[in-house]
Coordinates of C-alpha atoms in Angstrom, one line a residue:
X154 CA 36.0 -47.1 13.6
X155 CA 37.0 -45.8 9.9
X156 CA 35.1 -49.2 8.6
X157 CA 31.7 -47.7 9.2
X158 CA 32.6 -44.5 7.6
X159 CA 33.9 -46.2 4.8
X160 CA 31.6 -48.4 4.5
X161 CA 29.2 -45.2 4.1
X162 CA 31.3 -43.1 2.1
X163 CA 31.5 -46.0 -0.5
X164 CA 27.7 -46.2 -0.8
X165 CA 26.9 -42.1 -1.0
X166 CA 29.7 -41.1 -3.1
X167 CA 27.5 -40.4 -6.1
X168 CA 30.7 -39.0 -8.6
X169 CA 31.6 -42.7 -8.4
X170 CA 30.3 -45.2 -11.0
X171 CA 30.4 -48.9 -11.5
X172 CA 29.8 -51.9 -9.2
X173 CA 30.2 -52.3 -5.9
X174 CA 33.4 -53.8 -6.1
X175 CA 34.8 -51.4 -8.5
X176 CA 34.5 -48.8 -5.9
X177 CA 36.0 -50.6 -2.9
X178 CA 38.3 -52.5 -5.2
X179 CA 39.4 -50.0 -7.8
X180 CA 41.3 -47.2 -5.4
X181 CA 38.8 -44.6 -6.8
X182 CA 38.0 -43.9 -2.7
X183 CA 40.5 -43.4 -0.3
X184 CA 39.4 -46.5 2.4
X185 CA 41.3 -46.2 5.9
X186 CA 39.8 -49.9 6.2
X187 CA 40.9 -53.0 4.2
X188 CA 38.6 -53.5 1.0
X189 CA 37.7 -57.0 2.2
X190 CA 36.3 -55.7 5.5
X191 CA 34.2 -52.6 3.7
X192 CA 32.9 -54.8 0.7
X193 CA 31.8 -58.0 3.5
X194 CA 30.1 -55.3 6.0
X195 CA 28.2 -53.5 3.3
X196 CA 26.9 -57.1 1.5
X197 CA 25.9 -58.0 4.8
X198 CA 23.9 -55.6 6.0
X199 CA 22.2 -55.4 3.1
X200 CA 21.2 -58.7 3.0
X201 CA 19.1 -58.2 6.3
X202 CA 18.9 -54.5 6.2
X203 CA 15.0 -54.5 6.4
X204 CA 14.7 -56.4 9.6
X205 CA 17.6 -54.1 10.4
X206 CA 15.5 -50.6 9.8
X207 CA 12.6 -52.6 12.0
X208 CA 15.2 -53.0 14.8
X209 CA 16.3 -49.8 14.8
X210 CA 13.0 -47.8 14.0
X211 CA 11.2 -49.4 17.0
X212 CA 14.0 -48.9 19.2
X213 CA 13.8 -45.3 18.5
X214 CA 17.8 -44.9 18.4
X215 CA 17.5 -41.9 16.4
X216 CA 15.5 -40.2 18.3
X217 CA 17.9 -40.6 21.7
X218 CA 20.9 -40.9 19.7
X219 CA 21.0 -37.4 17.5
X220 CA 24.8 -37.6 16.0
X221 CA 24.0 -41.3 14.7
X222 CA 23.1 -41.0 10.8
X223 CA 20.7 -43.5 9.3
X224 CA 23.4 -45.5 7.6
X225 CA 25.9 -45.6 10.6
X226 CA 23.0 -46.4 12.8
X227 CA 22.2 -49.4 10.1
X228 CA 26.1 -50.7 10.1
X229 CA 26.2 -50.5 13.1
X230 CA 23.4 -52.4 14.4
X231 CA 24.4 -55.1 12.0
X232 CA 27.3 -55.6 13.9
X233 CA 25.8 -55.1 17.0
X234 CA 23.3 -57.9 16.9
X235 CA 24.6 -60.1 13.6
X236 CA 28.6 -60.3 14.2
X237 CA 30.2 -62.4 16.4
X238 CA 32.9 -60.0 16.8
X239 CA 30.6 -57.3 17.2
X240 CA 31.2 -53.6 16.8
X241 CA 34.4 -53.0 15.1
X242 CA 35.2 -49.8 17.1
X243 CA 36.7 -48.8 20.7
X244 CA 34.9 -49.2 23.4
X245 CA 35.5 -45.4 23.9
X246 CA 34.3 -44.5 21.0
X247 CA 31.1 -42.1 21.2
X248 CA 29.4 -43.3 18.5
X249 CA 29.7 -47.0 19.9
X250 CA 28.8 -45.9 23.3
X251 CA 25.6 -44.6 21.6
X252 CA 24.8 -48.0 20.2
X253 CA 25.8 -49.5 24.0
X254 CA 23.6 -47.0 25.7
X255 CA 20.3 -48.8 23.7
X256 CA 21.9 -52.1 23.4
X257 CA 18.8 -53.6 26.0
X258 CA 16.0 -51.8 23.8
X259 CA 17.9 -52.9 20.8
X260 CA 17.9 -56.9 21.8
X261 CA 14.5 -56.4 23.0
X262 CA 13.8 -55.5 20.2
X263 CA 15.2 -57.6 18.0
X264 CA 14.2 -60.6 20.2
X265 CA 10.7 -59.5 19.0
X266 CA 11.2 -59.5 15.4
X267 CA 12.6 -62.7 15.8
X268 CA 9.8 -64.0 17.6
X269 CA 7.3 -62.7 15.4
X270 CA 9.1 -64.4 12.6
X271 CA 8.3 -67.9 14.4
X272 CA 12.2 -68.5 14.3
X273 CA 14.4 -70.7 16.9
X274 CA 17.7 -69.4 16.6
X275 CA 19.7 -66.9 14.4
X276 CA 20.6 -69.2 11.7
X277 CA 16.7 -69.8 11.0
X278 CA 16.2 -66.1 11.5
X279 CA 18.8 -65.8 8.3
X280 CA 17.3 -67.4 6.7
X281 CA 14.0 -66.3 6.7
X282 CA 15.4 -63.0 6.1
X283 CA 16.6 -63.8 2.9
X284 CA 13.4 -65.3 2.0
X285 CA 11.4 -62.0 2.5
X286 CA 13.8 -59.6 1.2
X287 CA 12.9 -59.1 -2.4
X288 CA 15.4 -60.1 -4.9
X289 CA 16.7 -56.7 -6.5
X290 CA 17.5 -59.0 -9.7
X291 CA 16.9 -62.7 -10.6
X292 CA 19.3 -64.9 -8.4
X293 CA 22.4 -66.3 -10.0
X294 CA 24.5 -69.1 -8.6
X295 CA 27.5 -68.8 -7.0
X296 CA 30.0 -70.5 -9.7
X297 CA 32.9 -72.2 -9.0
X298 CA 35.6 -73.2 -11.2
X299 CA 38.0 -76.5 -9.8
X300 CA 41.6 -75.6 -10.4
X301 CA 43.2 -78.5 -12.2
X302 CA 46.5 -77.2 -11.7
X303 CA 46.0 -78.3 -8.2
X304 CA 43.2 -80.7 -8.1
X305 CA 40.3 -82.2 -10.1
X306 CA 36.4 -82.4 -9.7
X307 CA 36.7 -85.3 -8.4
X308 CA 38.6 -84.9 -6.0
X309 CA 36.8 -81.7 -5.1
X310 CA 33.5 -83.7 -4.7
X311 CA 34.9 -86.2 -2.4
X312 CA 36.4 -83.6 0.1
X313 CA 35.0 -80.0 0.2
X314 CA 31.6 -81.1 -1.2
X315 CA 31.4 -84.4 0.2
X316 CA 28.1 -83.4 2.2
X317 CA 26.7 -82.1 -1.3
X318 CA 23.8 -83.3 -2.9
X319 CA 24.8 -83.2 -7.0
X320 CA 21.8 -84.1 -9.1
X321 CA 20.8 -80.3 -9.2
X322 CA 20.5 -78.6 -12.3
X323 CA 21.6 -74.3 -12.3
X324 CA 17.3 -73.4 -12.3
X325 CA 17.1 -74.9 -8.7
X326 CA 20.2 -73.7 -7.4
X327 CA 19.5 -70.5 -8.3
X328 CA 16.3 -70.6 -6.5
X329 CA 17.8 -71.7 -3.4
X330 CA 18.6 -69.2 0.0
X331 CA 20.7 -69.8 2.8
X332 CA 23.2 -72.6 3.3
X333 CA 21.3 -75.3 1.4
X334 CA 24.0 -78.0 0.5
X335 CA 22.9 -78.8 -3.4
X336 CA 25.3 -78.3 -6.5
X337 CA 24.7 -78.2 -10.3
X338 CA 27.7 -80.0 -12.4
X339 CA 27.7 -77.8 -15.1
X340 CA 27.9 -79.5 -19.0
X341 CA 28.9 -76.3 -20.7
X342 CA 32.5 -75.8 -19.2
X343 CA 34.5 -78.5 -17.8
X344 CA 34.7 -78.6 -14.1
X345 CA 32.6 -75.9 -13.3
X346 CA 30.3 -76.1 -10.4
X347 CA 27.2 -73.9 -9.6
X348 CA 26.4 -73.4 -6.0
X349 CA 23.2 -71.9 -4.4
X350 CA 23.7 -68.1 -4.3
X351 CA 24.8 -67.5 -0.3
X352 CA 27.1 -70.2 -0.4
X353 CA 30.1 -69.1 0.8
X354 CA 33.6 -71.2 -0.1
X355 CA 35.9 -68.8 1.0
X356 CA 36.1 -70.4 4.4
X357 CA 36.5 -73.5 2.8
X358 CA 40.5 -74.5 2.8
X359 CA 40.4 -75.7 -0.8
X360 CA 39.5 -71.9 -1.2
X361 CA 42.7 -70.7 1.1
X362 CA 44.8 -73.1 -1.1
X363 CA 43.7 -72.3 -4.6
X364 CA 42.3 -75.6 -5.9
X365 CA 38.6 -73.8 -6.0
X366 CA 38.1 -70.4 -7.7
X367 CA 35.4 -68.5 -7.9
X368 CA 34.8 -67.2 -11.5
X369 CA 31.3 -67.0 -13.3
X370 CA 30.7 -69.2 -15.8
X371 CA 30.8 -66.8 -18.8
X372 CA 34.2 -65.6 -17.7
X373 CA 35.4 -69.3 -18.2
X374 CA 34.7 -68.8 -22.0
X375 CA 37.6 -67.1 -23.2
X376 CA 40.1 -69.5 -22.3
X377 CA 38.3 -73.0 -23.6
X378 CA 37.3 -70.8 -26.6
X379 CA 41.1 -70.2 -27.5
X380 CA 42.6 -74.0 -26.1
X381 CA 39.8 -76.1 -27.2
X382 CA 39.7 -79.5 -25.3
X383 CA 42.9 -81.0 -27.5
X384 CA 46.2 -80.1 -29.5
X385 CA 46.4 -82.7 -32.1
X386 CA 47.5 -80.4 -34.8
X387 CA 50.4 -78.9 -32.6
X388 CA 49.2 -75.2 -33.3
X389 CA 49.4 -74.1 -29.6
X390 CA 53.3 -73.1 -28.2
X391 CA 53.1 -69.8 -25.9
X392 CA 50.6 -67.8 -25.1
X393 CA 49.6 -64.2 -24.0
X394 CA 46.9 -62.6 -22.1
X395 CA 47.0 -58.6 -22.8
X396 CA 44.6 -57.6 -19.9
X397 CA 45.0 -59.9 -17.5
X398 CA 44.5 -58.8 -13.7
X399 CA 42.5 -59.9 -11.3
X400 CA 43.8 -63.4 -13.2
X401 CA 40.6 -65.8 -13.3
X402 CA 41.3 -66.1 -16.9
X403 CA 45.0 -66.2 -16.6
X404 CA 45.1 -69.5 -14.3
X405 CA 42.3 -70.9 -16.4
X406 CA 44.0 -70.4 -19.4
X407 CA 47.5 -71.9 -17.8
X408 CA 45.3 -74.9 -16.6
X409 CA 44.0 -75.8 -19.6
X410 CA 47.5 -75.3 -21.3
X411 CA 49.0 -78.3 -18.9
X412 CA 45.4 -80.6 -19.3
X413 CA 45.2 -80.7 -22.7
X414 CA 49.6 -79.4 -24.8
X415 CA 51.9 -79.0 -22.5
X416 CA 53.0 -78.1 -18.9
X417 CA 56.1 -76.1 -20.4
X418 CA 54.1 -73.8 -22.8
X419 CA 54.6 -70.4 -21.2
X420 CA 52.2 -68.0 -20.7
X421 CA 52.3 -64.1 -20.9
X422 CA 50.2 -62.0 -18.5
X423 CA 50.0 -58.2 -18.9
X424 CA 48.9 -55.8 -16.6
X425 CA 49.4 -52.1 -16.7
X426 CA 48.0 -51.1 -13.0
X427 CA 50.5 -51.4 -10.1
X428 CA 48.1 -52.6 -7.5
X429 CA 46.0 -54.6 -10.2
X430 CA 49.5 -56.1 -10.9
X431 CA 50.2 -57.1 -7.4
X432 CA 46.7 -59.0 -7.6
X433 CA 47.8 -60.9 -10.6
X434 CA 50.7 -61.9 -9.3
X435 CA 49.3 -63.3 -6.2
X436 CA 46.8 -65.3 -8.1
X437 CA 49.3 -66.9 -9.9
X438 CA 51.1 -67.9 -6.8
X439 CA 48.1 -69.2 -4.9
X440 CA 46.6 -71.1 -8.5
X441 CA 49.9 -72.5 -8.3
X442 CA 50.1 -71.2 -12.1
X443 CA 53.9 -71.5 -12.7
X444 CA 54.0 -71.2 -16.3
X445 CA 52.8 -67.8 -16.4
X446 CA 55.2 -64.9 -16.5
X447 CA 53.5 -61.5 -14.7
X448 CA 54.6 -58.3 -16.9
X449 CA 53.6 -55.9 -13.9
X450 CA 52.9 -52.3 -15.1
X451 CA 53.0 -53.1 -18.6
X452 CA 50.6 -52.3 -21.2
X453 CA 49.4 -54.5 -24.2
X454 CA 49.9 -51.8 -26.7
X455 CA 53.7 -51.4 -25.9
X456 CA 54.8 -54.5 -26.5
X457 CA 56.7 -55.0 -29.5
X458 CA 55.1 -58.5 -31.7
X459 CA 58.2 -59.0 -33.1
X460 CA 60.5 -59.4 -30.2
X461 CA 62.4 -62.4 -29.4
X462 CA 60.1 -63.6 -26.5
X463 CA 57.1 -63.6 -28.3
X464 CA 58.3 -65.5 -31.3
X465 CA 56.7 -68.6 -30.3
X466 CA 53.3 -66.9 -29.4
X467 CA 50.4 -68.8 -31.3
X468 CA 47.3 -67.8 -29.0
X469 CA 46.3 -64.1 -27.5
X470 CA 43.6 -64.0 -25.1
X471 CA 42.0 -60.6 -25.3
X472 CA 39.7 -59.1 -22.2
X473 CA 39.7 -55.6 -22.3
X474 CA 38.2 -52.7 -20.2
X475 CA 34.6 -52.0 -21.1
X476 CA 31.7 -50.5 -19.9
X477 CA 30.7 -53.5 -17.0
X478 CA 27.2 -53.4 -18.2
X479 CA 26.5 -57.3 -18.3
X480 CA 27.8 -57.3 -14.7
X481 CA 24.7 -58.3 -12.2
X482 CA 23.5 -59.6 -9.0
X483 CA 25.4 -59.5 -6.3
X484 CA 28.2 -56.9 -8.2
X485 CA 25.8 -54.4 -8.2
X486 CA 25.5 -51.3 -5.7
X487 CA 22.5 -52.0 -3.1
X488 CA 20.1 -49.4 -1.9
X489 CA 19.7 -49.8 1.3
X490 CA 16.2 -49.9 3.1
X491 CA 17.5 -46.8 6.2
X492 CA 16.0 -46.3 9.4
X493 CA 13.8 -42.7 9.5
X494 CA 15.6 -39.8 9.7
X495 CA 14.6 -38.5 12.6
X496 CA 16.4 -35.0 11.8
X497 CA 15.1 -35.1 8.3
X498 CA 11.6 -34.9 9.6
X499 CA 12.2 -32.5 12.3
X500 CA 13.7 -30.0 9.8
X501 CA 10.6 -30.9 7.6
X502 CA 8.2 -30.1 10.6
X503 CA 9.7 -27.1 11.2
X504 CA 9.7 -25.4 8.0
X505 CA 5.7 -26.1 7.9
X506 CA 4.1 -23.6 9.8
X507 CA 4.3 -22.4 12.8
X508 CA 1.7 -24.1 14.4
X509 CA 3.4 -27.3 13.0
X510 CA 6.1 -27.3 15.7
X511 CA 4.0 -28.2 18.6
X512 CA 2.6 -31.1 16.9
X513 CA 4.3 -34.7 18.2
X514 CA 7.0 -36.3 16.4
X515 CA 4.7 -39.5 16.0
X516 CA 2.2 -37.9 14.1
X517 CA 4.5 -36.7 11.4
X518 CA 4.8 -38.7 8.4
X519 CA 8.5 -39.9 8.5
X520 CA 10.3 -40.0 5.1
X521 CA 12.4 -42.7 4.7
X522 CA 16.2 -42.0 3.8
X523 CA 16.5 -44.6 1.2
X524 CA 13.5 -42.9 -1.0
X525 CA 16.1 -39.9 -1.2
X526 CA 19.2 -42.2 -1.8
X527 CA 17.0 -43.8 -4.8
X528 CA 15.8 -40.5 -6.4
X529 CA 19.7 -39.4 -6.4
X530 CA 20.8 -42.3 -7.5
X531 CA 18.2 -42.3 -10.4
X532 CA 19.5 -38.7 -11.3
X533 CA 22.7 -40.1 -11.5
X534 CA 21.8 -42.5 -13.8
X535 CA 19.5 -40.0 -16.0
X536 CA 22.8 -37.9 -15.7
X537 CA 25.1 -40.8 -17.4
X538 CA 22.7 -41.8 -20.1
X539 CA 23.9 -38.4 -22.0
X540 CA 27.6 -39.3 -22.3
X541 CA 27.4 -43.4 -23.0
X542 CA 27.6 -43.1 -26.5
X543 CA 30.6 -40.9 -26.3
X544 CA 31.9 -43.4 -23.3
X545 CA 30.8 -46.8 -25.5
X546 CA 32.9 -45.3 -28.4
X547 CA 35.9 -44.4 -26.7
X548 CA 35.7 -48.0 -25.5
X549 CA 34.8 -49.5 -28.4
X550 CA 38.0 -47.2 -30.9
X551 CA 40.4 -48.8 -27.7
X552 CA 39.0 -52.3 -28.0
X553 CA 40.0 -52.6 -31.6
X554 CA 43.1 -50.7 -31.3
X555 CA 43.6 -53.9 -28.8
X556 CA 42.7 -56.7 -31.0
X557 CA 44.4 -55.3 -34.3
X558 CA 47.7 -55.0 -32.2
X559 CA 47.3 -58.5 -31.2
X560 CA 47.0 -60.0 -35.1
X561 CA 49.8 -58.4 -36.0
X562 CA 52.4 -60.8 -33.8
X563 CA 54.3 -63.2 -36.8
X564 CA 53.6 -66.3 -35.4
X565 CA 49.7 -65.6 -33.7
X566 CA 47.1 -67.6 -35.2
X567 CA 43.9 -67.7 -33.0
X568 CA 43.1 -64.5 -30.3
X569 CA 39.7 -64.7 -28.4
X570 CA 37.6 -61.3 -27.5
X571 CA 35.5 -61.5 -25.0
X572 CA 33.9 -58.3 -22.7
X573 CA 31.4 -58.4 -19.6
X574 CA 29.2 -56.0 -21.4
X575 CA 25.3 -56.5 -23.4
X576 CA 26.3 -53.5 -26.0
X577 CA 26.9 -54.0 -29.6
X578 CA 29.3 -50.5 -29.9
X579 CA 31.8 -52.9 -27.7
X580 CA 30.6 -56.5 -29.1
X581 CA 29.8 -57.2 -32.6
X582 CA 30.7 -53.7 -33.9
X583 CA 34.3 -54.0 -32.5
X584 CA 34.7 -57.6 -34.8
X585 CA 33.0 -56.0 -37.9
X586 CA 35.7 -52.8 -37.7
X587 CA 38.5 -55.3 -37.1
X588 CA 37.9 -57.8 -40.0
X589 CA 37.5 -55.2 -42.0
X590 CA 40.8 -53.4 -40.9
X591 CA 43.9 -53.7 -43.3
X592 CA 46.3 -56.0 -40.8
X593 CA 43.0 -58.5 -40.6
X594 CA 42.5 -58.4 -44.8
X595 CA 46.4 -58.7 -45.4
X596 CA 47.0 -61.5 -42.9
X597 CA 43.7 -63.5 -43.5
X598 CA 41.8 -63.3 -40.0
X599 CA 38.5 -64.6 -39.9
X600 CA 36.3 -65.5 -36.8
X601 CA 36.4 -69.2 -36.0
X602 CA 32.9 -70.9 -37.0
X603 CA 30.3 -72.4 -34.8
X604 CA 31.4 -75.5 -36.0
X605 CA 35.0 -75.2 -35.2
X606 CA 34.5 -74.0 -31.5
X607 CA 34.8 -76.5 -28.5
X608 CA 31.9 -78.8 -27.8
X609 CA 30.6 -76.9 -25.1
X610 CA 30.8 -73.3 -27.0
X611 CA 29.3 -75.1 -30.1
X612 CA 26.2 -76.1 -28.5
X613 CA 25.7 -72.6 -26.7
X614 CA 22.5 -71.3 -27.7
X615 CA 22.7 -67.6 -27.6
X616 CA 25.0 -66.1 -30.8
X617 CA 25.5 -62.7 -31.8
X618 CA 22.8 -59.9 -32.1
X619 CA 20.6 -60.1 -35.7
X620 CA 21.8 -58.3 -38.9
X621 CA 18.6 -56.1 -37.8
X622 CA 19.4 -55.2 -34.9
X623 CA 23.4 -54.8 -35.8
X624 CA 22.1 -52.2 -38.4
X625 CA 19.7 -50.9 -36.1
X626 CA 22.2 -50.2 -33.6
X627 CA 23.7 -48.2 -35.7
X628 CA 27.3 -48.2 -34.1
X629 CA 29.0 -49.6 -37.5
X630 CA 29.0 -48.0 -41.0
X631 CA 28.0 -50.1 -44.0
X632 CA 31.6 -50.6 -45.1
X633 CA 31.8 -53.1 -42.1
X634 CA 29.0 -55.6 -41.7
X635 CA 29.4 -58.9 -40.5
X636 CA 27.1 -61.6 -42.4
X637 CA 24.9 -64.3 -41.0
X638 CA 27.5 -66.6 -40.7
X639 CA 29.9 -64.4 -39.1
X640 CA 27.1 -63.5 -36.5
X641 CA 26.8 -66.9 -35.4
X642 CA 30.5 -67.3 -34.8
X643 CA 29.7 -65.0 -31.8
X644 CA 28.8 -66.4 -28.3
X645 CA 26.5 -64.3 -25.9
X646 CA 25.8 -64.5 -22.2
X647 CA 22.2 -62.8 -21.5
X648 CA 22.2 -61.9 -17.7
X649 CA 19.0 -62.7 -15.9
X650 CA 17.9 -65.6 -18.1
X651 CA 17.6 -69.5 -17.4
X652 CA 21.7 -70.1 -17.8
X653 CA 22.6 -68.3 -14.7
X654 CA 25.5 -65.8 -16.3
X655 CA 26.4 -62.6 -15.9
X656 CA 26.0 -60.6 -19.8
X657 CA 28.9 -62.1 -21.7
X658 CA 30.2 -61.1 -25.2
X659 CA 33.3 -63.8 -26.5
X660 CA 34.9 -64.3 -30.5
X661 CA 38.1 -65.7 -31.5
X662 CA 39.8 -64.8 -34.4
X663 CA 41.7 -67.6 -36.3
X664 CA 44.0 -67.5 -39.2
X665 CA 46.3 -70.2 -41.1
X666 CA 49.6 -70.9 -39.7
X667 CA 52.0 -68.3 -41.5
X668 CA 54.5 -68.6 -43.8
X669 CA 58.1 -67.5 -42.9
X670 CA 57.8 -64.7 -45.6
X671 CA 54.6 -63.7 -44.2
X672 CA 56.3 -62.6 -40.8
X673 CA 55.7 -59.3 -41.2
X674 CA 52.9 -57.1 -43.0
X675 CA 54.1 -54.5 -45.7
X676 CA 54.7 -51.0 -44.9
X677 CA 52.3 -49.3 -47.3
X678 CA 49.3 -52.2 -46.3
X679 CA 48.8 -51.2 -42.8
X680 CA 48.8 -47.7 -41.3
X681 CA 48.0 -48.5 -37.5
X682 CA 45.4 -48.7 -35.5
X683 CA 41.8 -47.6 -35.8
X684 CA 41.2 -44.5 -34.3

């Protein structure tokens, strides 16, 4: 029963920000329920919450059923008429014995919408629903990244998407609703697949066995950025990856590690959250990613560059925390389309007039819950635009405190930064402060060119923001401006355009192999970190 009051308290708990995920995912909510369970219930209903409302409405389950709320009754009825486990409660339970009570007017009911739809069976009905709901953003494809350590596209295409039709491109994909079988081979990133946006793999045993992942396409970036596609000049030997948890990147960067140098090269993962740690760690065992060595609870900052284990690392892989603003689609939190609130509109008619209480229910105009849910949450959002600077800048001094601790390790000579977010303060402005920090002048980092980056990167249309609008922004000082070429060193993700990413920000910088004398910076050249 505590799944559909967590399953509410995740959607109205306004002092909560970020995605939908975050909340169910980030412990920021104490859930009785597993996350799994609130985050598939809540995506689900809202994919046919309209037809949902209609159900309910016409039933008139508020009106017998008093103690239901809007979004309870909604959740509810979902898994009343959509699962095939049905209602996730006791059978004693009042509030389900409310739902049984109906559950005659409620089929009825929903046997009607169907009807009226002109569809068969449920499946049809599905997908017609998707067809009519609106799309809250443009539709991006489910991407899916083919583990190598485990299998290869190949084989992938010949078993789990054997019954796939591949001549797609990621436009139609994206276009497509339900359970269309079409895929889009992507020419970007090495096996990388895009799927139509309800596909679901998770069912899928390649899924249960780690040889599919599910990472967006942007995200894959990072790691081909740093690796490249070959090792012929011998640079790469260990690696690290100072902010590594959930581990999409981590596995990545491990696969492309045994592909392309060596299966023995070891790779560093640090994570300073406990439970984030316990993710990581189970990534790497189901990715099958045995070269990678989990540092739970420890933090990038605190590790010392010139210890003995990290002597040998040559490439640093560098996602930090930012602001999640390039994060769309399905990540973000959905407004649901309630039922009428019967008790709203009561309380409304009776603080009219008088007179006002003898008039019918039905000739009261109802006023839908989700108006009021959209008018908070747009307060909410008025309320956050007043501290994002201040937010974007704390992000932004901790983002380059990152980086500039990663140039400093002796034998480091290419680290890649990358963030989910569209904002300069955490994109560009972060690499202008850091080349023009002491450790970066004194150890001769520069950003890799266009020309040096991977095939697939170097042909990536979308660079860094203009001098104009870097100036413009006005989140560096004049001391640190990158120039033209600089600029288009930088890749860039744009969500909602013809690529099908979410907004993506990814650099790497790259210095000469050190000398042995240059294995440490002077004392009086470099003072720390930017604040």
């Amino acid at each position: 029963m505590s799944l559909y009051y967590d399953a509410a308290a995740v959607l109205t708990a306004t002092e909560q920000g970020g995605s939908l995920k975050s909340r169910i995912y980030g412990h920021q909510i104490e859930l009785k329920s597993a996350p799994a369970q609130v985050y598939a219930l809540i995506s689900e209903t809202a994919k046919y919450d309209r037809f949902l409302k209609e159900v309910v409405d016409n039933a008139g389950l508020l009106v017998h059923e008093p103690k239901l709320t809007p979004l309870l009754a909604l959740f509810f009825a979902h898994d009343h008429l959509f699962s095939r486990k049905g209602i996730a409660a006791p059978s004693a339970h009042p509030l389900r014995q409310a739902i049984e009570r109906h559950k005659a007017r409620l089929q009825a009911e929903f046997t009607r919408g169907r009807l009226r739809r002109k569809c068969a069976s449920l499946d049809d009905l599905k997908q017609q629903l998707l067809a009519e709901k609106p799309p809250t953003s443009r539709s991006q494809p489910r991407w899916v990244r083919i583990n190598t350590l485990k299998s290869s596209l190949e084989q992938e295409l010949a078993t789990t998407f054997k019954a796939y039709r591949t001549d797609s491109n990621v436009a139609e994909v994206s276009s497509l609703l339900g359970s269309e079988k079409v895929l889009a081979i992507d020419h970007t990133i090495p096996d990388l697949i895009a799927l139509p946006p309800e596909a679901d793999v998770t069912k899928t045993q390649s899924y249960k066995d780690g040889r599919v992942i599910l990472q967006d396409k942007a995200s894959c970036f990072p790691a081909c950025m740093l690796i490249g596609d070959d090792d012929e000049a011998g640079t790469v030997r260990d690696c690290i990856d100072g902010c590594a948890a959930p581990g999409n990147k981590t596995s990545h960067l491990a696969a492309l590690l045994a592909e392309h140098v060596s299966t023995k090269n070891k790779v560093y993962a640090c994570e300073r959250d406990p439970s984030r740690s316990k993710i990581l760690k189970a990534m790497m065992v189901k990715s099958g990613a045995k070269t990678v060595i989990v540092q739970s609870e420890c933090d990038f900052l605190t590790l010392d560059p010139y210890a003995a284990q990290y002597q040998d690392v040559t490439h640093v892989l560098l996602d930090p925390s930012c602001s999640g603003s390039g994060i769309v689609g399905r990540e973000d939190i959905p407004i649901l389309a309630l039922p009428d609130d019967c008790k709203a509109t009561q309380r409304q008619t009776q603080n009219g007039s008088a007179s006002s209480k003898k008039r019918k229910r039905d000739h009261v105009a109802p006023i839908p819950v989700a108006i009021a849910m959209e008018e908070s949450a747009q307060a909410e959002e008025t309320r956050e635009v007043a501290v994002d600077k201040t937010r974007l800048q704390k992000l932004s001094n901790l983002q380059t405190r990152i980086v500039e601790h990663a140039l400093s390790f002796p034998a480091t000579v290419q680290v890649s930064y990358s963030t989910c977010s569209v904002h300069i303060e955490e994109n560009e402005a972060v690499v202008a402060r850091v080349l023009a920090s002491a450790i970066a002048k004194e150890l001769g980092w520069k950003l890799l060119g266009r020309e040096g980056q991977v095939k697939g990167l170097r042909s990536w249309p979308h660079r860094g923001v203009s001098s104009a609008d870097l100036m413009a922004s006005k989140a560096i000082d004049g001391n640190s401006m990158l120039n033209e070429e600089e600029l288009e060193s930088c890749i860039r993700c744009n969500p909602g355009d013809e690529e099908g990413t979410m907004g993506f920000f990814v650099c790497c910088f790259t210095r000469s192999a050190p000398a042995a004398k240059d294995a440490a910076p002077s004392d009086d050249s470099w003072d720390g970190f930017s604040d």
